[in-house]
């Protein structure tokens, strides 16, 4: 047997320059390592299976009661993640010659420089320890001075890495936010994404926190992956050169290190919890909690009037407890995962590193040490110190790569949320909506709305023209929840048709304005209307923007656009005079006065400011939704007459009979899906309205008179024949009121 081993090892010894005994020991170490792997593979597999089952049970307990959401694919490190990340990277790095590419290049150069500095510092420390062992004061002093000189660029390089990482994250965020804002404010997506689509629950949270976290994670992972890879390549080359200088071989150490690192990676990969899914759900619950807070702030006055603080606090506490449960689930998963990770990377790797360091000394050529004056003690000490520092740096690099898998999985969660947000923005901008219906579609919904797979289809045609005529042909009025308010509406409105719209609450009056403004889709039929610029909508509570007093009048124009259109401050003052707000300029301190105008102006002043915007923009059509309900009737009448004199066609929703005289036609909804479009005879309708109110007052007094007469008869102990006649008269009065109502409707139709 010895002769056989000698025949096998002798050629290899001559080729590598190593002794046969050293090669035999190296082969024994390799065989022993393979034996351990073979023996421990099955028990380790059973242990991993048990831990995986326990992990799945733990993750399944992390759910909480939430609102029903549209289906969303779970975030994971897979092909979909890679495709989505590549799509986002193309947005964040628009080109090779972009600023982001320059930052990436500079950051990469800094990382490479830091790696070479780490190797140089490790070599320098090894030399210092060698001269300490040799008691060589001169060379030790020279090494100390060199080490101090290296410290300045090393610390600067470390600081630059952090600085460039922050700059890179900010540059990525700037590009992504600009891209997202362009789509968020295009085609009224900011309205449609929350009112017509149900996939994105908290757009504000996605646009702020999720984008910030995603870009920071990408920038951090770039340095967290690039530098370890560079460290591993350069340190392996340096360690090989160092081992060769001691007469050792690189193969056994590399095989052992690769085996340990591979096993560690497999264990951590199998035991890693689904951090991407957990983090995505945590971000989702954070956004929901933020949404509840914003609802309380937006509706604080109504909540205070009702005294609903206990209910709102309960809702907030429920949302917070749901978030807390999810965070505790993540903490529990991280607890044992970090424990296993630290055991493998701190203790197993340290033991493996000591074995790797010792191999060149134990198996190397001893004749090299005999040639040294101190028996090779200084050189061996330098080798151990340098190799230890390099191995420590290499282990740190591999550890960062291992732990970065967890960060990559978390990045998958943020990538899924940001990518889904942009996908929703694009689809909503193209008119593609997804919203879960509360129940199965009814027969009425199926007749009014085209359906496919339980989702409504938008098959109506919308055509904008410069003719100035509004035409609706067989257009249903449907809410975002697919409630059919009016199954079919066919109306033609010309420039000389001033239309009054009436009907009970929830009959479709405001919904019609949303369809005309393009906020709601046309599911069926055809809609022809002027361009959006020629239709101006004024709600009951006009929006007051952030800016100056001038900005409130010209909204949504800017000052530059106002000047370009030929308007001056004196023109704006004339407009304010028309709506009886001329005193505001002096009261608020000039046109450039800043303030929170929704609190500064009263309800009536805000409504008159909305009418001032109408006179500034001068559209073809004005869509007025109870826009002057808080304005006195005399001022209201003057503004409506001024709008007609300016050539603006009025489409008005109001309950005030005083405004009937400014309209020529009536569109009346009955609340049951029916409607009636007819000319409005103002004088006849007003006279009938006055007679109706007079009769109502008289009839309201009859029951009280009957009750008093009954009390007097009881006190006197007498009967009254008038009571029976009064009852008969009351019934006949009700009948006449009914007839009058019918006559009124008939006269209106005529």
XYZ file of C-alpha atoms in Angstrom:
750
model
C 0.000 0.000 0.000
C 2.805 2.546 0.817
C 4.393 1.899 -2.530
C 1.090 2.622 -4.286
C 0.673 5.943 -2.433
C 4.255 6.874 -3.231
C 3.693 6.221 -6.916
C 0.570 8.428 -6.845
C 1.999 11.286 -4.785
C 5.535 11.461 -6.223
C 4.587 13.054 -9.592
C 2.206 15.482 -7.889
C 4.932 16.397 -5.368
C 7.421 17.167 -8.136
C 4.845 19.260 -10.019
C 3.656 21.314 -7.005
C 6.911 21.473 -5.036
C 5.206 20.061 -1.925
C 6.430 17.150 0.193
C 4.668 13.804 -0.136
C 3.740 13.878 3.566
C 2.049 17.254 3.136
C 0.049 15.988 0.155
C -0.997 12.922 2.116
C -2.264 15.041 4.998
C -4.170 17.291 2.564
C -5.821 14.250 0.972
C -6.760 12.935 4.418
C -8.421 16.269 5.314
C -10.383 16.257 2.044
C -11.557 12.652 2.508
C -12.584 13.363 6.101
C -14.594 16.456 5.012
C -16.439 14.448 2.361
C -17.165 11.713 4.911
C -18.662 14.254 7.338
C -20.865 15.658 4.576
C -22.110 12.196 3.617
C -22.839 11.144 7.190
C -24.546 14.388 8.270
C -26.565 15.111 5.133
C -29.677 13.093 6.008
C -29.999 14.145 9.701
C -29.479 17.746 8.658
C -32.186 17.393 5.990
C -34.675 16.063 8.533
C -33.847 18.954 10.895
C -34.350 21.481 8.104
C -37.717 19.930 7.171
C -38.911 20.250 10.775
C -37.815 23.888 10.985
C -39.463 24.697 7.640
C -42.801 23.257 8.781
C -42.604 25.276 11.990
C -41.787 28.419 10.010
C -44.821 27.963 7.757
C -47.091 27.637 10.786
C -45.581 30.806 12.276
C -46.048 32.826 9.089
C -49.639 31.682 8.683
C -50.433 33.110 12.113
C -49.357 36.599 11.117
C -52.549 37.543 9.287
C -55.099 39.933 10.701
C -58.587 40.991 9.827
C -58.436 43.370 6.927
C -60.704 44.834 4.332
C -61.304 42.711 1.271
C -58.668 43.525 -1.321
C -58.308 42.666 -4.986
C -55.968 39.733 -5.544
C -52.285 40.649 -5.501
C -49.464 38.262 -6.314
C -47.174 37.417 -3.409
C -43.775 39.103 -3.508
C -40.889 36.657 -3.993
C -37.456 36.436 -5.587
C -38.405 34.967 -8.942
C -38.557 35.815 -12.623
C -41.382 38.313 -12.106
C -39.279 40.140 -9.516
C -36.311 40.322 -11.891
C -38.472 41.653 -14.734
C -40.136 44.259 -12.483
C -36.819 45.354 -10.980
C -35.261 45.719 -14.438
C -38.226 47.860 -15.494
C -37.777 50.144 -12.471
C -34.003 50.323 -12.988
C -34.562 51.575 -16.528
C -36.691 54.357 -15.076
C -34.152 55.252 -12.373
C -31.153 55.083 -14.758
C -32.524 56.571 -17.997
C -29.291 56.360 -20.000
C -25.559 55.687 -20.091
C -24.737 59.384 -20.148
C -27.190 60.292 -17.383
C -26.308 61.733 -13.991
C -27.317 58.477 -12.339
C -24.847 56.515 -14.500
C -22.066 58.909 -13.513
C -22.906 58.439 -9.833
C -22.916 54.655 -10.302
C -19.506 54.766 -11.989
C -18.007 56.983 -9.295
C -19.526 54.797 -6.575
C -18.050 51.670 -8.193
C -14.583 53.240 -8.393
C -14.806 54.171 -4.723
C -15.768 50.607 -3.797
C -12.828 49.181 -5.782
C -10.437 51.620 -4.124
C -11.779 50.654 -0.694
C -11.156 46.948 -1.434
C -7.521 47.514 -2.444
C -7.017 49.704 0.611
C -8.367 46.908 2.841
C -5.868 44.407 1.388
C -3.022 46.904 1.711
C -3.905 47.721 5.325
C -4.071 43.994 6.201
C -0.607 43.470 4.666
C 0.715 46.527 6.521
C -0.597 45.278 9.868
C 1.052 41.899 9.287
C 4.423 43.587 8.689
C 4.024 45.681 11.830
C 3.419 42.559 13.929
C 6.458 40.877 12.323
C 8.693 43.784 13.293
C 7.219 43.797 16.800
C 8.145 40.103 17.195
C 11.631 40.839 15.828
C 11.956 43.939 18.055
C 12.890 45.996 14.976
C 12.073 49.533 16.135
C 13.137 51.341 12.960
C 11.059 49.272 10.555
C 8.154 49.233 13.001
C 8.229 53.043 13.149
C 8.330 53.231 9.379
C 5.314 50.909 9.139
C 3.392 52.999 11.714
C 3.995 56.186 9.704
C 2.930 54.464 6.503
C -0.177 53.122 8.255
C -1.103 56.629 9.457
C -0.613 58.017 5.950
C -2.986 55.387 4.569
C -5.591 56.189 7.249
C -6.498 59.544 5.667
C -7.514 58.254 2.191
C -9.085 55.170 3.799
C -11.382 57.214 6.033
C -12.176 59.570 3.161
C -13.033 56.592 0.952
C -15.345 55.132 3.635
C -17.093 58.477 4.007
C -17.420 58.838 0.225
C -19.046 55.406 -0.027
C -21.800 56.455 2.397
C -22.144 59.870 0.738
C -22.404 58.439 -2.771
C -24.872 55.799 -1.593
C -27.119 58.549 -0.207
C -26.737 60.632 -3.382
C -27.512 57.584 -5.495
C -30.664 56.821 -3.473
C -31.798 60.433 -3.834
C -31.121 60.434 -7.586
C -33.045 57.169 -7.992
C -35.922 58.568 -5.962
C -36.000 61.783 -8.008
C -36.267 59.895 -11.298
C -38.882 57.481 -9.975
C -40.982 60.211 -8.338
C -40.901 62.323 -11.495
C -42.001 59.318 -13.563
C -44.759 58.401 -11.095
C -46.033 61.990 -10.796
C -46.327 62.311 -14.576
C -48.616 59.300 -14.669
C -50.439 60.118 -11.439
C -51.543 63.537 -12.721
C -52.234 62.444 -16.310
C -55.774 61.678 -17.504
C -57.218 62.408 -14.034
C -55.514 59.272 -12.663
C -55.258 60.826 -9.186
C -59.076 60.782 -9.064
C -59.771 57.549 -10.879
C -57.245 55.419 -8.984
C -59.094 55.918 -5.697
C -62.678 56.263 -6.951
C -62.960 53.933 -9.951
C -60.262 51.321 -9.283
C -59.892 49.134 -6.193
C -56.363 47.756 -6.543
C -54.369 50.599 -4.959
C -55.616 51.356 -1.492
C -53.224 54.121 -0.389
C -51.640 55.924 -3.318
C -50.143 58.606 -1.062
C -48.269 55.996 0.987
C -46.944 54.284 -2.145
C -45.791 57.587 -3.663
C -43.923 58.626 -0.509
C -42.820 55.886 1.903
C -42.705 52.936 -0.500
C -40.763 54.817 -3.184
C -38.302 56.154 -0.589
C -37.719 52.742 0.966
C -37.378 51.052 -2.416
C -34.798 53.483 -3.802
C -32.786 53.442 -0.567
C -32.817 49.643 -0.611
C -31.632 49.512 -4.233
C -28.770 51.954 -3.600
C -27.763 50.136 -0.415
C -27.886 46.717 -2.062
C -25.689 47.895 -4.922
C -22.842 48.697 -2.552
C -23.778 45.757 -0.308
C -23.357 43.349 -3.233
C -20.660 44.997 -5.368
C -18.098 45.548 -2.620
C -18.322 41.988 -1.183
C -17.895 40.492 -4.642
C -14.830 42.658 -5.262
C -13.505 41.824 -1.799
C -13.889 38.079 -2.370
C -12.129 38.110 -5.753
C -9.208 40.268 -4.641
C -8.825 38.643 -1.201
C -8.843 35.114 -2.678
C -6.059 36.147 -5.062
C -4.106 37.758 -2.227
C -4.563 34.735 0.072
C -3.439 32.379 -2.692
C -0.321 34.428 -3.241
C 0.296 34.537 0.523
C -0.143 30.772 0.927
C 2.167 30.112 -1.998
C 4.857 32.225 -0.325
C 4.716 29.810 2.631
C 5.075 26.786 0.366
C 1.446 25.745 0.823
C -1.273 24.884 -1.663
C -4.448 26.822 -2.419
C -6.690 23.892 -3.323
C -7.484 22.399 0.129
C -8.305 25.738 1.733
C -10.459 26.807 -1.190
C -12.301 23.474 -1.223
C -12.970 23.641 2.506
C -14.084 27.275 2.342
C -16.323 26.590 -0.652
C -17.877 23.563 1.054
C -18.644 25.458 4.277
C -19.968 28.527 2.434
C -22.123 26.381 0.145
C -23.653 24.480 3.055
C -24.273 27.735 4.919
C -25.982 29.232 1.896
C -28.227 26.195 1.446
C -29.208 26.166 5.116
C -30.003 29.882 5.200
C -31.908 29.707 1.931
C -34.076 26.863 3.180
C -34.668 28.460 6.569
C -35.189 32.013 5.330
C -38.746 33.204 6.078
C -40.655 34.906 3.246
C -39.416 38.371 4.229
C -40.645 39.877 0.952
C -44.239 38.853 1.609
C -44.003 39.854 5.271
C -42.499 43.282 4.523
C -45.004 43.974 1.734
C -47.874 43.192 4.109
C -46.281 45.400 6.784
C -46.074 48.300 4.320
C -49.689 47.658 3.322
C -50.862 47.838 6.941
C -48.793 50.959 7.569
C -50.511 52.582 4.611
C -53.933 51.556 5.945
C -53.144 53.045 9.366
C -52.030 56.255 7.702
C -55.239 56.281 5.646
C -57.355 56.026 8.820
C -55.439 58.945 10.353
C -56.006 61.047 7.232
C -59.747 60.269 7.349
C -59.951 61.525 10.931
C -58.117 64.730 9.987
C -60.252 65.305 6.871
C -63.540 64.719 8.720
C -62.592 66.129 12.123
C -65.465 68.618 12.253
C -68.153 66.052 11.438
C -66.687 63.572 13.937
C -66.617 66.267 16.615
C -70.245 67.234 15.941
C -71.372 63.618 16.246
C -69.087 62.902 19.207
C -67.707 59.913 17.328
C -64.226 59.964 18.842
C -64.693 56.614 20.568
C -65.662 54.887 17.325
C -62.776 56.458 15.401
C -60.324 55.601 18.172
C -61.549 51.999 18.054
C -60.957 51.857 14.297
C -57.475 53.343 14.730
C -56.605 50.915 17.517
C -57.792 47.976 15.404
C -55.593 49.105 12.497
C -52.626 49.643 14.836
C -53.055 46.225 16.466
C -53.113 44.647 13.008
C -49.822 46.409 12.181
C -48.374 45.421 15.553
C -49.221 41.746 14.987
C -47.515 41.820 11.611
C -44.393 43.486 13.015
C -44.233 40.956 15.867
C -44.461 38.175 13.297
C -41.457 39.657 11.465
C -39.530 40.058 14.753
C -40.178 36.418 15.735
C -39.011 35.180 12.346
C -35.896 37.345 12.488
C -35.078 36.131 16.022
C -34.346 32.494 15.215
C -33.152 33.247 11.672
C -30.500 35.664 12.954
C -29.551 33.119 15.640
C -28.871 30.422 13.028
C -27.157 32.966 10.799
C -24.818 34.165 13.547
C -23.974 30.620 14.633
C -22.977 29.606 11.141
C -21.160 32.792 10.173
C -19.508 33.660 13.447
C -18.500 30.336 14.952
C -18.502 27.778 12.136
C -16.735 30.143 9.779
C -14.199 31.191 12.438
C -13.257 27.556 13.022
C -13.032 26.981 9.290
C -10.847 30.083 8.952
C -8.414 28.825 11.582
C -8.115 25.546 9.685
C -7.489 27.374 6.407
C -4.825 29.606 7.993
C -3.089 26.632 9.571
C -2.898 24.491 6.410
C 0.087 26.316 4.764
C 1.959 26.303 8.100
C 1.204 22.695 8.984
C 1.544 21.271 5.483
C 3.981 23.741 3.941
C 7.725 23.519 3.244
C 9.686 23.894 6.482
C 12.984 24.630 4.744
C 11.782 28.192 4.128
C 11.603 28.859 7.884
C 15.034 27.335 8.545
C 16.601 29.966 6.311
C 15.319 32.841 8.517
C 17.521 34.230 11.296
C 14.805 33.829 13.951
C 13.745 30.391 12.819
C 10.858 31.803 10.784
C 8.895 33.053 13.801
C 8.530 36.592 12.439
C 7.495 35.451 8.976
C 4.981 32.969 10.386
C 3.576 35.666 12.673
C 3.273 38.070 9.758
C 1.568 35.372 7.695
C -0.910 34.497 10.470
C -1.769 38.160 11.133
C -2.103 39.079 7.447
C -4.063 35.960 6.572
C -6.292 36.433 9.606
C -7.118 40.020 8.621
C -7.733 39.033 5.020
C -9.872 36.066 6.013
C -11.833 38.284 8.355
C -12.446 40.765 5.548
C -13.361 37.930 3.206
C -15.689 36.406 5.794
C -17.332 39.787 6.266
C -17.768 40.033 2.514
C -19.328 36.569 2.275
C -21.507 37.314 5.307
C -22.762 40.490 3.639
C -23.589 38.459 0.549
C -25.423 35.886 2.657
C -27.379 38.447 4.662
C -28.086 40.404 1.512
C -30.384 37.572 0.430
C -32.736 38.630 3.188
C -32.498 42.215 1.949
C -33.102 41.063 -1.615
C -36.259 39.293 -0.458
C -37.377 42.463 1.334
C -36.559 44.416 -1.814
C -38.851 42.048 -3.704
C -41.701 43.210 -1.479
C -41.039 46.902 -2.124
C -40.468 46.212 -5.827
C -43.844 44.495 -5.981
C -45.630 47.448 -4.343
C -43.913 50.155 -6.418
C -44.221 48.167 -9.631
C -47.888 47.441 -8.951
C -48.473 51.143 -8.295
C -46.997 52.145 -11.663
C -48.913 49.366 -13.430
C -52.168 50.572 -11.893
C -51.365 54.162 -12.895
C -50.739 53.103 -16.507
C -53.860 50.951 -16.757
C -56.130 53.472 -15.053
C -54.779 56.193 -17.340
C -55.859 54.015 -20.300
C -59.307 53.505 -18.776
C -58.755 49.921 -17.574
C -60.264 49.494 -14.105
C -60.515 46.584 -11.685
C -62.883 46.821 -8.768
C -64.399 43.968 -6.798
C -68.197 44.087 -6.772
C -69.897 43.878 -3.395
C -72.330 41.237 -4.700
C -73.260 39.311 -7.799
C -74.500 41.528 -10.666
C -78.267 42.014 -10.730
C -80.452 41.748 -13.822
C -80.698 45.534 -13.928
C -76.909 45.853 -13.890
C -76.512 43.215 -16.588
C -78.992 45.050 -18.819
C -77.334 48.455 -18.329
C -73.635 47.532 -18.135
C -71.643 45.173 -20.381
C -70.010 42.550 -18.124
C -67.178 40.051 -18.538
C -66.025 37.721 -15.747
C -67.980 39.769 -13.229
C -66.216 43.030 -14.199
C -67.873 45.907 -16.088
C -66.684 46.630 -19.611
C -66.339 50.175 -20.940
C -67.826 50.044 -24.429
C -69.256 53.554 -24.744
C -67.868 56.078 -27.203
C -66.768 59.562 -26.151
C -66.161 62.169 -28.827
C -64.963 65.713 -28.210
C -65.822 68.299 -30.826
C -65.712 72.028 -31.260
C -69.377 72.290 -32.223
C -70.356 73.224 -28.664
C -73.235 70.731 -28.434
C -73.664 68.069 -25.753
C -75.336 64.877 -26.969
C -75.984 61.771 -24.882
C -77.391 58.747 -26.713
C -78.418 55.719 -24.630
C -75.845 56.537 -21.921
C -76.395 54.844 -18.521
C -75.520 56.666 -15.297
C -73.530 54.138 -13.256
C -71.627 54.734 -9.997
C -68.090 53.356 -9.391
C -69.707 50.539 -7.355
C -71.688 49.624 -10.504
C -74.992 50.805 -9.058
C -77.259 51.699 -11.993
C -78.872 55.066 -11.225
C -80.344 55.709 -14.681
C -80.398 52.776 -17.133
C -80.435 54.972 -20.237
C -80.311 58.721 -20.867
C -80.726 60.440 -24.240
C -80.465 64.247 -24.208
C -79.281 66.982 -26.583
C -78.063 70.286 -25.099
C -77.196 73.196 -27.382
C -75.446 76.458 -26.574
C -78.771 78.282 -26.055
C -80.136 75.586 -23.717
C -79.795 76.697 -20.103
C -80.635 73.495 -18.282
C -82.026 73.141 -14.756
C -81.508 69.665 -13.267
C -83.740 68.536 -10.405
C -84.706 65.392 -8.561
C -84.391 63.666 -5.173
C -81.078 62.856 -3.532
C -79.121 60.057 -5.176
C -81.037 60.236 -8.441
C -77.969 60.939 -10.631
C -77.734 64.744 -10.848
C -74.089 65.088 -9.752
C -73.265 61.756 -11.402
C -74.278 63.245 -14.757
C -71.769 66.076 -14.235
C -69.031 63.531 -13.470
C -69.737 61.740 -16.735
C -69.742 65.004 -18.705
C -66.437 66.035 -17.064
C -64.831 62.711 -17.996
C -64.375 61.528 -14.406
C -66.655 58.515 -14.803
C -66.591 56.207 -17.828
C -69.315 55.775 -20.402
C -70.147 52.076 -20.230
C -72.559 52.101 -23.158
C -73.917 54.436 -25.793
C -72.323 57.600 -27.145
C -71.334 60.915 -25.605
C -70.474 63.957 -27.684
C -69.269 67.002 -25.790
C -66.984 70.026 -26.069
C -63.369 69.787 -25.005
C -62.567 69.735 -21.297
C -61.296 73.331 -21.447
C -64.749 74.492 -22.539
C -66.548 72.918 -19.572
C -66.032 74.306 -16.064
C -67.360 72.525 -12.992
C -68.102 74.377 -9.720
C -69.090 72.213 -6.729
C -70.979 73.245 -3.620
C -67.698 73.506 -1.713
C -65.074 74.986 -4.075
C -61.472 73.905 -3.579
C -59.128 76.593 -2.271
C -55.550 75.973 -3.372
C -52.267 76.789 -1.655
C -51.052 80.174 -2.876
C -51.890 83.839 -3.054
C -55.242 85.584 -3.391
C -54.537 85.941 -7.106
C -54.023 82.180 -7.385
C -57.498 81.567 -5.976
C -59.147 83.548 -8.784
C -57.139 82.115 -11.693
C -56.992 78.474 -10.476
C -55.878 76.183 -12.088
C -53.855 78.650 -14.217
C -50.491 79.964 -13.076
C -49.521 83.631 -13.059
C -47.480 83.117 -16.240
C -50.473 81.613 -18.035
C -52.664 84.456 -16.781
C -50.269 87.062 -18.192
C -50.047 85.132 -21.459
C -53.853 85.192 -21.759
C -53.749 88.994 -21.429
C -55.230 89.342 -17.931
C -53.955 91.883 -15.418
C -54.679 92.436 -11.739
C -57.160 95.150 -12.659
C -59.090 92.631 -14.773
C -59.185 90.287 -11.803
C -60.455 93.145 -9.633
C -63.319 93.682 -12.097
C -64.170 89.977 -11.868
C -64.239 90.138 -8.061
C -66.584 93.115 -8.302
C -69.014 91.074 -10.400
C -69.234 88.444 -7.639
C -69.275 91.091 -4.876
C -65.804 90.243 -3.518
C -64.025 93.481 -4.440
C -63.289 94.197 -0.780
C -61.041 91.099 -0.433
C -57.966 92.709 -2.037
C -57.824 95.475 0.542
C -58.927 93.307 3.452
C -56.303 90.582 2.862
C -53.428 92.934 2.035
C -53.136 92.756 -1.753
C -53.056 90.169 -4.497
C -49.861 88.538 -3.216
C -51.292 87.843 0.246
C -50.753 84.232 1.351
C -52.906 82.220 3.728
C -55.001 79.144 4.313
C -57.919 80.326 2.197
C -60.258 77.486 3.070
C -60.280 78.873 6.622
C -59.945 82.591 5.801
C -62.945 82.781 3.486
C -66.475 82.087 4.676
C -68.754 79.572 2.973
C -70.484 82.230 0.877
C -67.171 83.878 -0.041
C -65.750 80.547 -1.204
C -68.776 79.943 -3.403
C -68.490 83.424 -4.902
C -64.767 82.778 -5.472
C -65.790 79.686 -7.423
C -68.057 81.853 -9.591
C -65.172 84.322 -10.037
C -63.129 81.484 -11.573
C -66.019 80.913 -13.966
C -65.859 84.529 -15.196
C -62.074 84.315 -15.493
C -62.048 81.139 -17.628
C -65.259 81.934 -19.577
C -66.003 78.370 -20.782
C -68.819 77.399 -23.135
C -70.613 75.432 -20.406
C -70.790 75.937 -16.646
C -71.636 72.862 -14.557
C -73.015 74.346 -11.326
C -73.687 71.819 -8.550
C -75.454 73.793 -5.765
C -72.640 76.287 -6.322
C -74.481 79.286 -4.777
C -76.472 77.642 -1.976
C -74.727 79.828 0.647
C -75.073 83.083 -1.338
C -77.934 85.530 -0.875
C -80.617 85.400 -3.569
C -80.033 88.919 -4.887
C -76.277 88.396 -5.379
C -76.965 84.907 -6.757
C -79.352 86.280 -9.375
C -76.887 88.950 -10.482
C -74.118 86.379 -10.956
C -76.342 84.045 -12.985
C -77.494 86.899 -15.213
C -73.866 88.029 -15.678
C -72.919 84.476 -16.703
C -75.690 84.396 -19.317
C -74.660 87.842 -20.593
C -71.101 86.521 -20.987
C -72.359 83.778 -23.317
C -71.908 80.922 -20.841
C -74.459 78.107 -21.045
C -75.693 77.112 -17.579
C -76.235 73.533 -16.428
C -77.442 73.971 -12.862
C -78.360 71.689 -9.975
C -80.346 73.683 -7.413
C -83.336 73.549 -5.085
C -84.003 77.297 -5.205
C -87.049 78.308 -7.290
C -85.530 81.793 -7.613
C -83.072 80.421 -10.194
C -85.695 78.972 -12.505
C -85.994 82.229 -14.435
C -82.397 81.940 -15.664
C -82.998 78.566 -17.369
C -84.900 77.468 -20.448
C -85.173 73.691 -20.006
C -85.689 71.195 -17.196
C -84.167 67.721 -16.767
C -86.033 66.001 -13.946
C -85.030 62.626 -12.453
C -87.592 60.650 -10.451
C -85.084 58.637 -8.364
C -86.312 55.328 -9.813
C -84.271 55.431 -13.016
C -86.778 57.534 -14.967
C -86.250 61.043 -16.281
C -88.076 63.827 -18.160
C -86.529 66.509 -20.390
C -88.767 69.466 -21.299
C -88.919 73.221 -21.759
C -89.240 75.230 -18.568
C -92.205 77.675 -18.402
C -90.929 79.750 -15.514
C -93.927 82.059 -14.930
C -96.526 79.272 -14.886
C -94.347 77.054 -12.743
C -93.674 79.842 -10.216
C -97.385 80.749 -9.905
C -98.297 77.117 -9.344
C -95.468 76.818 -6.819
C -96.808 79.812 -4.851
C -100.355 78.401 -4.876
C -99.019 75.016 -3.732
C -97.141 76.579 -0.798
C -100.241 78.601 0.236
C -102.462 75.516 0.231
C -99.854 73.570 2.181
C -99.854 76.217 4.906
C -103.666 76.182 5.124
C -103.869 72.399 5.213
C -101.184 72.205 7.898
C -103.506 74.179 10.233
C -106.590 71.922 9.828
C -105.420 69.074 12.131
C -104.567 71.539 14.911
C -107.988 73.212 14.665
C -109.696 69.824 14.808
C -107.752 68.830 17.900
C -108.691 72.069 19.715
C -112.382 71.723 18.791
C -112.350 68.158 20.066
C -110.860 69.337 23.402
C -113.593 72.014 23.783
C -116.365 69.510 23.065
C -114.923 67.169 25.703
C -114.765 69.952 28.340
C -118.353 71.101 27.596
C -119.712 67.595 27.249
C -121.211 68.419 23.900
C -120.926 67.173 20.328
C -120.130 69.276 17.273
C -121.447 68.463 13.790
C -118.577 70.523 12.313
C -116.002 67.846 13.216
C -117.403 65.413 10.681
C -117.660 68.112 8.021
C -114.125 69.252 8.761
C -112.842 65.736 8.268
C -114.672 65.559 4.964
C -113.280 68.961 3.899
C -109.762 67.852 4.883
C -110.011 64.749 2.761
C -111.362 66.750 -0.162
C -108.498 69.238 0.316
C -106.003 66.399 0.026
C -107.711 65.318 -3.164
C -107.612 68.833 -4.587
C -103.917 69.095 -3.668
C -103.282 65.915 -5.589
C -105.192 67.292 -8.570
C -103.262 70.567 -8.370
C -99.997 68.675 -8.403
C -101.090 66.810 -11.516
C -102.207 70.050 -13.163
C -98.828 71.586 -12.312
C -96.942 68.727 -13.931
C -99.214 68.874 -16.971
C -98.714 72.641 -17.341
C -94.933 72.218 -17.054
C -94.917 69.627 -19.810
C -97.000 71.895 -22.017
